[in-house]
Coordinates of C-alpha atoms (C1' of nucleotides) and ligand atoms in Angstrom, one line a residue:
Chain A
M1 CA 29.4 153.7 -45.5
V2 CA 28.9 150.7 -43.3
K3 CA 31.8 148.4 -42.9
K4 CA 33.8 150.4 -45.4
T5 CA 36.3 152.4 -43.3
K6 CA 37.8 150.8 -40.2
I7 CA 35.7 151.6 -37.2
P8 CA 37.7 152.3 -34.0
E9 CA 36.7 149.8 -31.3
I10 CA 36.1 152.6 -28.8
T11 CA 33.4 153.9 -31.1
I12 CA 31.4 150.8 -30.4
T13 CA 31.7 151.4 -26.6
R14 CA 30.5 155.0 -27.1
L15 CA 27.6 153.8 -29.2
S16 CA 26.4 151.8 -26.2
N17 CA 26.8 154.8 -24.1
Y18 CA 24.8 157.0 -26.5
F19 CA 22.1 154.4 -26.2
R20 CA 22.1 154.8 -22.4
V21 CA 21.9 158.6 -22.7
L22 CA 19.1 158.3 -25.1
D23 CA 17.2 156.1 -22.7
E24 CA 17.6 158.7 -20.0
F25 CA 16.5 161.6 -22.2
K26 CA 13.6 159.7 -23.5
R27 CA 12.0 159.6 -20.1
R28 CA 12.1 163.4 -20.2
E29 CA 10.0 163.5 -23.4
F30 CA 12.2 165.2 -25.9
Y31 CA 11.8 164.3 -29.6
N32 CA 15.2 165.3 -30.9
I33 CA 18.7 165.4 -29.5
A34 CA 21.7 167.3 -30.9
S35 CA 25.2 166.0 -31.0
Y36 CA 26.3 168.6 -28.5
Q37 CA 23.7 167.4 -26.0
L38 CA 24.9 163.8 -26.2
A39 CA 28.5 165.0 -26.1
E40 CA 27.9 167.2 -23.0
E41 CA 26.3 164.3 -21.2
M42 CA 29.3 162.1 -21.9
D43 CA 32.0 164.7 -21.5
I44 CA 33.3 164.4 -25.0
N45 CA 33.5 166.7 -28.0
D46 CA 30.3 167.0 -30.2
S47 CA 32.1 166.3 -33.4
Q48 CA 33.2 163.0 -31.9
V49 CA 29.5 162.1 -31.6
R50 CA 28.8 163.0 -35.2
K51 CA 31.9 161.1 -36.5
D52 CA 30.9 158.0 -34.6
L53 CA 27.4 158.0 -36.0
A54 CA 28.6 158.9 -39.5
Y55 CA 30.5 155.7 -39.7
F56 CA 27.2 154.0 -40.1
G57 CA 25.0 156.4 -42.0
Q58 CA 23.4 159.8 -42.0
F59 CA 20.8 159.8 -39.2
G60 CA 20.6 163.5 -38.3
K61 CA 18.9 166.5 -39.8
P62 CA 20.9 169.8 -40.0
G63 CA 19.3 172.4 -37.7
M64 CA 17.4 169.7 -35.8
G65 CA 19.8 167.1 -34.5
Y66 CA 18.8 163.4 -34.3
E67 CA 15.3 162.1 -33.9
M68 CA 15.6 160.1 -30.7
T69 CA 13.4 157.1 -31.5
R70 CA 15.1 156.7 -34.9
L71 CA 18.6 157.1 -33.4
K72 CA 17.8 154.4 -30.8
E73 CA 16.7 152.0 -33.4
E74 CA 19.7 152.7 -35.6
I75 CA 22.1 152.1 -32.7
Q76 CA 20.2 148.9 -31.8
K77 CA 20.6 147.7 -35.4
I78 CA 24.3 148.6 -35.4
L79 CA 25.0 146.8 -32.2
G80 CA 23.0 143.8 -33.2
L81 CA 20.4 144.2 -30.5
T82 CA 17.4 143.7 -32.7
R83 CA 17.7 139.9 -32.2
K84 CA 18.0 137.6 -29.3
W85 CA 21.3 136.1 -28.3
R86 CA 21.6 132.7 -26.8
V87 CA 24.1 132.5 -24.0
A88 CA 25.6 129.8 -21.9
L89 CA 27.2 130.3 -18.5
V90 CA 29.9 128.0 -17.1
G91 CA 30.6 127.9 -13.4
V92 CA 27.6 128.3 -11.1
G93 CA 29.5 129.6 -8.1
N94 CA 29.2 132.9 -6.3
L95 CA 29.5 135.1 -9.3
G96 CA 27.8 132.7 -11.7
S97 CA 24.8 132.5 -9.5
A98 CA 24.5 136.2 -9.3
L99 CA 24.7 136.5 -13.1
L100 CA 22.0 133.8 -13.5
A101 CA 19.8 135.7 -11.0
Y102 CA 20.2 138.9 -12.9
K103 CA 17.3 139.8 -15.0
G104 CA 18.9 142.9 -16.6
F105 CA 20.5 141.1 -19.6
Q106 CA 17.3 139.5 -20.7
G107 CA 15.8 142.9 -21.4
Q108 CA 18.6 143.6 -23.8
G109 CA 18.2 140.4 -25.7
F110 CA 20.8 138.2 -23.9
H111 CA 19.2 135.0 -22.7
I112 CA 21.1 132.6 -20.6
I113 CA 19.8 129.3 -22.0
A114 CA 21.9 126.9 -20.1
A115 CA 24.4 126.7 -17.3
F116 CA 27.2 124.2 -16.7
D117 CA 29.2 123.1 -13.7
S118 CA 31.5 120.2 -12.7
D119 CA 30.2 119.9 -9.2
P120 CA 27.7 117.0 -9.0
K121 CA 25.8 118.8 -6.2
K122 CA 24.9 121.6 -8.6
M123 CA 24.0 119.6 -11.7
G124 CA 20.5 118.8 -12.6
K125 CA 19.2 121.6 -10.4
K126 CA 17.8 124.9 -11.6
W127 CA 19.2 128.3 -10.8
A128 CA 16.9 131.2 -11.3
G129 CA 15.0 129.2 -13.9
T130 CA 18.1 128.0 -15.7
V131 CA 19.0 124.3 -15.7
V132 CA 22.6 123.5 -14.6
Y133 CA 24.1 120.8 -16.8
D134 CA 27.1 118.6 -16.3
I135 CA 30.1 120.2 -18.0
T136 CA 30.5 117.0 -20.0
E137 CA 27.3 117.8 -21.8
L138 CA 28.5 121.2 -22.9
K139 CA 29.2 120.4 -26.5
S140 CA 26.0 118.6 -27.3
I141 CA 23.8 121.2 -25.5
I142 CA 25.5 124.2 -27.0
R143 CA 25.1 122.7 -30.4
K144 CA 21.5 121.6 -29.8
E145 CA 20.5 125.0 -28.4
R146 CA 22.4 126.9 -31.0
I147 CA 24.2 129.0 -28.3
E148 CA 26.6 131.6 -29.6
I149 CA 28.0 133.4 -26.5
G150 CA 29.7 131.8 -23.5
I151 CA 30.3 133.3 -20.1
I152 CA 33.1 131.9 -18.0
T153 CA 32.8 132.2 -14.2
I154 CA 35.0 129.4 -13.0
P155 CA 38.3 129.5 -11.1
A156 CA 41.3 130.8 -13.2
P157 CA 43.2 127.5 -13.4
A158 CA 40.3 125.9 -15.3
A159 CA 39.4 128.9 -17.5
Q160 CA 41.6 128.0 -20.5
E161 CA 40.3 124.4 -20.5
V162 CA 36.7 125.5 -20.5
A163 CA 37.4 128.2 -23.2
N164 CA 38.7 125.3 -25.3
L165 CA 35.5 123.3 -24.7
L166 CA 33.4 126.3 -25.7
T167 CA 35.3 127.1 -28.9
K168 CA 35.3 123.4 -29.9
A169 CA 31.5 123.5 -29.3
G170 CA 31.3 126.3 -31.9
I171 CA 30.8 129.3 -29.6
K172 CA 31.6 132.6 -31.3
A173 CA 32.2 134.9 -28.3
I174 CA 33.3 134.6 -24.7
L175 CA 32.9 136.9 -21.8
N176 CA 35.6 135.8 -19.3
F177 CA 35.5 136.7 -15.6
A178 CA 38.4 134.6 -14.5
P179 CA 41.5 136.8 -13.8
V180 CA 43.7 135.1 -16.3
R181 CA 44.5 135.8 -20.0
I182 CA 43.1 133.0 -22.1
A183 CA 43.8 132.2 -25.7
V184 CA 41.1 131.7 -28.3
P185 CA 41.0 131.2 -32.0
K186 CA 41.1 134.4 -34.1
N187 CA 37.5 133.9 -35.2
V188 CA 36.3 133.9 -31.6
R189 CA 35.7 137.2 -29.9
L190 CA 37.0 137.4 -26.3
S191 CA 36.2 140.0 -23.7
N192 CA 37.7 140.0 -20.3
V193 CA 36.0 141.4 -17.2
D194 CA 38.9 141.7 -14.9
L195 CA 37.8 143.3 -11.6
S196 CA 41.2 143.3 -10.0
L197 CA 42.5 145.2 -12.9
R198 CA 39.8 147.9 -12.3
L199 CA 40.7 148.1 -8.7
E200 CA 44.4 148.4 -9.6
N201 CA 43.6 151.2 -11.9
L202 CA 41.8 153.1 -9.0
S203 CA 44.8 152.3 -6.8
F204 CA 47.2 153.9 -9.3
F205 CA 45.3 157.1 -9.4
L206 CA 44.8 157.3 -5.6
S207 CA 48.6 156.8 -5.2
R208 CA 49.8 159.7 -7.3
Chain B
M1 CA 60.8 160.6 -15.4
V2 CA 57.9 159.8 -13.1
K3 CA 54.9 162.0 -13.3
K4 CA 56.7 164.3 -15.8
T5 CA 55.2 163.4 -19.2
K6 CA 51.5 162.6 -19.4
I7 CA 51.0 158.9 -19.1
P8 CA 48.3 157.4 -21.3
E9 CA 45.6 155.7 -19.2
I10 CA 45.9 152.6 -21.3
T11 CA 49.5 152.2 -20.2
I12 CA 48.2 151.7 -16.6
T13 CA 45.9 148.9 -17.8
R14 CA 48.8 147.3 -19.6
L15 CA 51.0 147.5 -16.5
S16 CA 48.4 145.4 -14.7
N17 CA 48.6 142.9 -17.5
Y18 CA 52.4 142.8 -17.5
F19 CA 52.0 142.0 -13.8
R20 CA 49.8 139.0 -14.6
V21 CA 52.2 137.8 -17.3
L22 CA 55.1 138.0 -14.9
D23 CA 53.1 135.9 -12.4
E24 CA 52.6 133.2 -15.0
F25 CA 56.2 133.2 -16.1
K26 CA 57.5 133.2 -12.5
R27 CA 55.9 129.8 -11.9
R28 CA 58.1 128.6 -14.8
E29 CA 61.2 129.7 -13.0
F30 CA 62.8 132.2 -15.3
Y31 CA 64.9 135.0 -13.8
N32 CA 64.7 137.5 -16.6
I33 CA 62.1 138.4 -19.2
A34 CA 62.6 140.5 -22.4
S35 CA 60.2 143.1 -23.7
Y36 CA 59.6 140.9 -26.7
Q37 CA 58.4 138.0 -24.5
L38 CA 56.0 140.2 -22.6
A39 CA 54.8 141.7 -25.9
E40 CA 54.3 138.3 -27.5
E41 CA 52.3 137.1 -24.6
M42 CA 50.0 140.1 -24.8
D43 CA 49.9 140.4 -28.6
I44 CA 51.4 143.9 -28.7
N45 CA 54.6 145.4 -30.1
D46 CA 57.8 145.0 -28.0
S47 CA 58.6 148.7 -28.1
Q48 CA 55.2 149.4 -26.6
V49 CA 56.3 147.4 -23.5
R50 CA 59.6 149.3 -23.2
K51 CA 57.8 152.7 -23.7
D52 CA 55.3 151.9 -21.0
L53 CA 58.0 150.9 -18.5
A54 CA 60.2 153.8 -19.5
Y55 CA 57.6 156.3 -18.3
F56 CA 58.5 155.2 -14.8
G57 CA 62.2 154.5 -14.9
Q58 CA 64.9 152.3 -16.3
F59 CA 64.3 148.9 -15.1
G60 CA 65.9 146.8 -17.8
K61 CA 69.4 145.7 -18.7
P62 CA 70.5 145.8 -22.4
G63 CA 71.2 142.3 -23.6
M64 CA 69.4 140.8 -20.6
G65 CA 65.9 142.1 -20.4
Y66 CA 64.1 142.7 -17.1
E67 CA 64.8 140.9 -13.9
M68 CA 61.4 139.5 -13.0
T69 CA 61.4 139.9 -9.3
R70 CA 62.5 143.5 -9.6
L71 CA 60.0 144.3 -12.4
K72 CA 57.2 142.9 -10.4
E73 CA 58.1 145.0 -7.4
E74 CA 58.4 148.1 -9.6
I75 CA 55.0 147.6 -11.1
Q76 CA 53.6 147.0 -7.7
K77 CA 55.0 150.3 -6.6
I78 CA 53.8 152.1 -9.6
L79 CA 50.2 150.8 -9.2
G80 CA 50.2 151.5 -5.5
L81 CA 49.9 147.8 -4.5
T82 CA 52.5 147.9 -1.8
R83 CA 50.0 149.1 0.7
K84 CA 46.5 148.0 1.8
W85 CA 43.4 149.6 0.5
R86 CA 40.3 149.9 2.7
V87 CA 37.2 149.3 0.7
A88 CA 33.4 149.6 1.4
L89 CA 30.7 147.8 -0.5
V90 CA 27.1 149.2 -0.8
G91 CA 24.3 146.8 -1.7
V92 CA 24.5 143.3 -0.4
G93 CA 22.3 141.7 -3.0
N94 CA 23.2 139.0 -5.6
L95 CA 26.3 140.7 -7.0
G96 CA 27.4 142.3 -3.7
S97 CA 27.3 139.0 -1.9
A98 CA 29.4 137.4 -4.6
L99 CA 32.0 140.1 -4.3
L100 CA 32.0 139.9 -0.5
A101 CA 32.5 136.1 -0.7
Y102 CA 35.4 136.6 -3.2
K103 CA 38.8 136.2 -1.6
G104 CA 40.8 137.2 -4.6
F105 CA 40.9 140.9 -3.9
Q106 CA 42.3 140.4 -0.5
G107 CA 45.5 139.0 -1.9
Q108 CA 46.1 142.1 -3.9
G109 CA 45.7 144.4 -1.0
F110 CA 42.0 145.3 -1.3
H111 CA 40.2 144.7 1.9
I112 CA 36.4 145.1 2.1
I113 CA 36.2 146.5 5.6
A114 CA 32.5 147.2 5.7
A115 CA 29.3 146.6 3.8
F116 CA 26.1 148.6 3.7
D117 CA 22.5 148.0 2.8
S118 CA 19.1 149.6 3.3
D119 CA 17.3 146.3 3.8
P120 CA 16.6 145.8 7.6
K121 CA 16.8 142.0 7.0
K122 CA 20.4 142.3 6.0
M123 CA 21.7 144.8 8.5
G124 CA 23.6 143.7 11.5
K125 CA 24.4 140.3 10.0
K126 CA 27.8 139.3 8.6
W127 CA 28.5 138.2 5.1
A128 CA 31.6 136.2 4.5
G129 CA 33.1 137.8 7.6
T130 CA 32.1 141.4 6.7
V131 CA 29.5 143.2 8.9
V132 CA 26.6 144.7 7.0
Y133 CA 25.7 148.1 8.3
D134 CA 22.7 150.3 7.9
I135 CA 23.2 152.7 5.0
T136 CA 22.5 155.6 7.4
E137 CA 25.7 154.7 9.2
L138 CA 27.8 155.0 6.0
K139 CA 29.4 158.4 6.7
S140 CA 30.4 157.8 10.2
I141 CA 31.8 154.3 9.6
I142 CA 33.7 155.3 6.4
R143 CA 35.3 158.1 8.3
K144 CA 36.0 156.0 11.4
E145 CA 37.5 153.2 9.3
R146 CA 39.4 155.5 7.0
I147 CA 37.9 153.8 3.9
E148 CA 39.1 155.2 0.6
I149 CA 37.4 153.1 -2.1
G150 CA 33.7 152.4 -2.5
I151 CA 32.0 149.7 -4.5
I152 CA 28.4 150.3 -5.7
T153 CA 26.2 147.2 -6.2
I154 CA 22.8 148.6 -5.8
P155 CA 20.0 149.0 -8.4
A156 CA 20.6 151.8 -10.9
P157 CA 18.0 154.2 -9.7
A158 CA 19.7 154.6 -6.3
A159 CA 23.2 154.6 -7.6
Q160 CA 23.6 158.4 -7.9
E161 CA 22.3 159.0 -4.4
V162 CA 24.6 156.4 -2.9
A163 CA 27.5 157.9 -4.9
N164 CA 26.7 161.2 -3.3
L165 CA 26.7 159.7 0.1
L166 CA 30.1 158.1 -0.6
T167 CA 31.7 161.3 -1.8
K168 CA 30.3 163.3 1.0
A169 CA 31.8 160.7 3.4
G170 CA 35.2 161.5 1.8
I171 CA 35.7 158.4 -0.4
K172 CA 38.3 159.0 -3.1
A173 CA 37.4 156.3 -5.7
I174 CA 34.3 154.4 -6.7
L175 CA 33.8 151.2 -8.6
N176 CA 30.3 151.2 -10.0
F177 CA 28.4 148.1 -11.1
A178 CA 25.0 149.8 -11.7
P179 CA 24.3 150.2 -15.4
V180 CA 24.0 154.0 -15.2
R181 CA 26.3 156.8 -15.7
I182 CA 26.8 158.6 -12.4
A183 CA 28.4 162.0 -11.7
V184 CA 31.1 162.5 -9.1
P185 CA 33.3 165.5 -8.2
K186 CA 36.5 165.8 -10.2
N187 CA 38.7 164.8 -7.4
V188 CA 36.9 161.4 -7.1
R189 CA 38.0 158.7 -9.5
L190 CA 35.1 156.7 -11.0
S191 CA 35.3 153.4 -12.8
N192 CA 32.3 151.7 -14.3
V193 CA 31.9 148.0 -14.7
D194 CA 29.1 147.8 -17.2
L195 CA 28.5 144.2 -18.1
S196 CA 25.7 145.0 -20.6
L197 CA 28.1 147.1 -22.4
R198 CA 30.5 144.2 -22.7
L199 CA 27.8 142.0 -24.0
E200 CA 26.7 144.6 -26.5
N201 CA 30.3 144.8 -27.7
L202 CA 30.3 141.1 -28.4
S203 CA 27.0 141.4 -30.1
F204 CA 28.3 144.0 -32.4
F205 CA 31.2 141.9 -33.5
L206 CA 29.1 138.8 -33.9
S207 CA 26.7 140.7 -36.1
R208 CA 29.1 142.0 -38.7
Chain C
dA1 C1' 9.7 184.1 -49.4
dA2 C1' 13.8 185.9 -47.5
dG3 C1' 16.9 186.2 -43.8
dA4 C1' 18.4 184.6 -39.3
dA5 C1' 19.5 180.7 -36.6
dT6 C1' 20.7 175.9 -35.9
dT7 C1' 23.1 171.9 -36.5
dT8 C1' 24.7 168.1 -39.5
dG9 C1' 28.5 165.7 -42.0
dT10 C1' 33.1 165.8 -43.2
dG11 C1' 37.7 167.2 -45.0
dA12 C1' 41.8 169.1 -42.8
dA13 C1' 44.5 170.1 -38.7
dA14 C1' 46.0 168.8 -34.2
dT15 C1' 46.9 165.6 -30.9
dT16 C1' 47.8 161.2 -29.1
dT17 C1' 49.5 156.6 -29.4
dT18 C1' 52.0 153.1 -31.6
dT19 C1' 55.7 151.4 -34.3
dC20 C1' 60.2 151.8 -36.3
dA21 C1' 65.0 151.8 -36.1
dC22 C1' 69.3 152.3 -34.1
dA23 C1' 73.1 153.9 -30.9
dA24 C1' 74.4 152.5 -26.4
dA25 C1' 74.9 149.2 -22.9
dG26 C1' 75.3 144.9 -21.4
dT27 C1' 76.4 139.5 -21.8
dC28 C1' 79.1 135.6 -23.1
dG29 C1' 82.4 132.3 -24.9
dG30 C1' 86.9 131.8 -25.7
Chain D
dC1 C1' 89.8 141.7 -23.3
dC2 C1' 87.8 141.1 -27.8
dG3 C1' 84.2 140.4 -31.0
dA4 C1' 79.7 138.5 -31.8
dC5 C1' 75.2 138.8 -29.9
dT6 C1' 71.3 140.5 -27.5
dT7 C1' 68.2 143.8 -25.8
dT8 C1' 67.3 148.3 -23.7
dG9 C1' 65.8 153.2 -24.0
dT10 C1' 64.4 156.6 -26.9
dG11 C1' 64.2 160.1 -30.7
dA12 C1' 61.7 160.1 -35.1
dA13 C1' 58.2 158.4 -38.3
dA14 C1' 53.8 156.4 -38.9
dA15 C1' 49.2 155.5 -37.7
dA16 C1' 45.1 156.3 -35.3
dT17 C1' 42.0 159.2 -33.0
dT18 C1' 40.1 163.5 -31.7
dT19 C1' 39.1 168.3 -32.5
dC20 C1' 38.5 172.2 -35.6
dA21 C1' 36.0 174.7 -38.7
dC22 C1' 32.8 175.5 -42.2
dA23 C1' 29.7 174.6 -46.4
dA24 C1' 25.3 172.7 -46.9
dA25 C1' 20.9 171.4 -45.2
dT26 C1' 17.0 172.4 -42.6
dT27 C1' 13.9 174.9 -39.6
dC28 C1' 12.0 179.1 -37.7
dT29 C1' 10.5 183.9 -37.7
dT30 C1' 8.5 187.6 -39.7
Ligands
NAD301 N1 33.0 136.1 -6.9 C1 33.4 137.3 -7.3 O1 32.9 138.3 -6.9 C2 34.5 137.4 -8.3 C3 35.1 138.7 -8.5 C4 36.1 138.8 -9.4 C5 36.5 137.7 -10.2 N2 35.9 136.5 -10.0 C6 36.3 135.3 -10.7 O2 35.2 134.7 -11.2 C7 35.4 133.3 -11.2 C8 34.4 132.6 -10.4 O3 34.4 133.1 -9.0 P1 33.4 132.6 -7.9 O4 33.7 133.4 -6.7 O5 32.0 132.5 -8.5 O6 34.0 131.1 -7.7 P2 33.3 129.9 -7.0 O7 34.3 129.0 -6.5 O8 32.2 130.4 -6.1 O9 32.5 129.2 -8.3 C9 33.2 128.5 -9.3 C10 32.3 127.4 -9.8 O10 32.9 126.9 -11.0 C11 32.7 125.5 -10.9 N3 33.8 124.8 -11.6 C12 35.1 124.7 -11.3 N4 35.8 124.1 -12.3 C13 34.9 123.8 -13.3 C14 35.1 123.2 -14.5 N5 36.2 122.8 -15.0 N6 34.0 123.1 -15.3 C15 32.8 123.6 -14.9 N7 32.6 124.2 -13.6 C16 33.7 124.3 -12.9 C17 32.7 125.1 -9.4 O11 32.0 123.9 -9.2 C18 31.9 126.3 -8.9 O12 30.6 126.1 -8.9 C19 36.8 133.1 -10.7 O13 37.7 133.0 -11.7 C20 37.1 134.3 -9.9 O14 38.4 134.7 -9.8 C21 34.9 136.3 -9.0
NAD302 N1 23.5 140.5 -10.4 C1 24.3 140.6 -11.5 O1 24.9 139.7 -11.9 C2 24.5 141.9 -12.1 C3 25.0 142.0 -13.4 C4 25.2 143.2 -14.0 C5 24.8 144.4 -13.3 N2 24.3 144.3 -12.1 C6 24.0 145.5 -11.4 O2 24.5 145.5 -10.1 C7 23.5 146.1 -9.2 C8 23.2 145.1 -8.2 O3 22.6 144.0 -8.8 P1 22.0 142.8 -7.9 O4 21.6 141.7 -8.8 O5 23.0 142.4 -6.8 O6 20.7 143.4 -7.2 P2 19.9 143.0 -5.9 O7 18.6 143.5 -6.0 O8 20.1 141.5 -5.7 O9 20.7 143.7 -4.8 C9 20.6 145.1 -4.5 C10 20.9 145.3 -3.1 O10 21.0 146.7 -2.8 C11 20.2 147.1 -1.7 N3 19.9 148.5 -1.8 C12 18.9 149.0 -2.7 N4 18.9 150.3 -2.5 C13 19.8 150.7 -1.6 C14 20.2 151.9 -1.1 N5 19.7 153.1 -1.4 N6 21.2 151.9 -0.2 C15 21.7 150.7 0.2 N7 21.4 149.5 -0.3 C16 20.4 149.5 -1.2 C17 19.1 146.1 -1.7 O11 18.6 146.0 -0.4 C18 19.8 144.8 -2.2 O12 20.3 144.1 -1.1 C19 22.4 146.6 -10.1 O13 22.6 147.9 -10.4 C20 22.5 145.7 -11.3 O14 21.9 146.3 -12.4 C21 24.1 143.1 -11.5

DNA sequence: AAGAATTTGTGAAATTTTTCACAAAGTCGG
DNA sequence: CCGACTTTGTGAAAAATTTCACAAATTCTT
C-alpha cells in the first residue's frame, strides 16, 4: 500500500512520536505493544495509530498488537533512518555553535559534515570537530561531500541568499532557523523552526 | 465573534505568519493589503485568510482589503503581543546559552527574566545580562518575579522533573527543547520544539 | 479442539478544515 | 451620483482527517 494513497503529513510527525514512545517502552522490557497503548501515551485515538501504520503495511497481529522491535525497524525504514544523512550547517554563531556541539543528531543518523560562515575569524577553525569553511566554498564542498541536507542559522536578512546558494549546490532539504519565510524550488523540501512563532502560540493561549 | 466558535489551532500559527508577511510588506510602503496578496505570499487560498481573520472580527473593507497598520495591531491583540511576557529559562548549556544571547525575542515582548542551572560553576554568574540562579531557588524566584512562561533546555532525563518544578511554581506555559514527551497539568500549555523530529520529517521526504 | 478474549485492519460515519462562490459593501473615474 | 470594479465576509460544498464499529485473525484457557 506504500506510496499509493496520499499520506497526511501529520501522519509522518506521529510516526516519529510512535518511535519515541517505543523507545521509552523498550526500556521497560515489553515485547509487544497494542495500538491502544501507543494511543494512550500520545493522547490520541487508537484507530488513528492503526490507520497511520496501515498506510505502510500490516505490521500487527490481531490479539497481540505490534512486536516492538519489528515496529521500530519498520518506522525507521519508513522515515528513512536506516541510512546516514550528510548535513551542512551555515552560520556558526550562537545557535549554530550549539547545534554543532549537539551529539544527539548523530545517533539518529544525521551527521554534520561541514559548517560555513562568512566571518574570517571563524573560517578554517574547527567547532566541535567540524571544520568551518568560507561560505564561498559552499558549492564545491557540498558537491564533493555529497551533502543533502542544509541547516540555516544565519541572520534573517541573509537567509534567502544562502538558501539560494544551497539549492544551487544541489541540496535537497533545508532546515531554516531564521525567522523569515524563504522561497525554495518545488523539489527542495523546506522546514522552518520558528521559535518566535512558538512563543506567540503560547502567548495566545495564555491571553484568552 | 471572538471566542464563540472553536478556532482551529493552525489558524493561530497562520496569524503569526500573516504578521510576518505584513512586516515584510510594510517596508515596501503599502497602506492596504488584500487577502489574495497575503494568501499568495503564504501559498494558501485567499478565503482561508479571510476565514482566519473573521474568527476575530471584521477588519477589512470590501474593495480595499485590510489596512496594514490596523491589521498588524489587531493580530498583535489577538496573539497577546501587546503586553510583556516574563520568561524563565532552565538549563544554561549549549542551547540555553544561545537562547539567552538571542535578542530577537525581546523585541516581541518575551523577556527572559531569570535563568536556572544545577551546575555550581554556572550559578551566580550572568549570561548575556541574565542572572543564572541555583535550580533550588526556582520556585521562590518565579513567584517573586511573576514569571509565566518557562523554557526547558536541559537533558531529556531531567526534563519531566524540571517541568514539575515549573508547574508547581505556578508557570502557565512551557516551551520544551528536550527530545522527550513530558506530561503537564491540563491548565498548563506545553509546546515542544523537537529538532530531531524535524530532521526525521525531511528524511522521510528525501527517501520517497 | 472448542470457546472466550484480544486486537488488528479497514470500510463507513462523523467531524474538522479548506475551498467555492456570491451578495453586499466599498472605491473610483468621470 | 452612476456604473464599472474590486474585495470582503460568510453560508454551502468539497476535501481531508479522525473516530466508530465490526469482521477476521490470532492467542489463551481449559
Ligand atoms: N540564538 C538563538 O537562540 C536563536 C533563537 C531563535 C532564532 N534564531 C535565529 O537563528 C539565526 C542565527 O542566530 P544566532 O543567534 O546564532 O546569530 P549569530 O549572529 O550569533 O550568528 C550568525 C552567524 O552567521 C554568520 N553569517 C552571517 N551572514 C552570513 C552569510 N551570508 N553566510 C555565512 N555566514 C553568515 C555570522 O558570521 C555568524 O557567525 C538568526 O536568524 C536568528 O534570528 C536564533
Ligand atoms: N544543543 C543543541 O543544539 C540541541 C539540539 C536539539 C535538542 N537539544 C536538547 O536541548 C537540551 C539541552 O541541550 P544542550 O546541548 O544545551 O545540553 P547541555 O548539556 O549543553 O546543557 C544542559 C544544561 O542543563 C543543566 N542541567 C542539567 N540538569 C539540570 C537540572 N536538573 N536542573 C537544572 N539544570 C540542569 C546542565 O548543568 C547544563 O548546563 C537537551 O535536552 C538536548 O537534547 C539541544
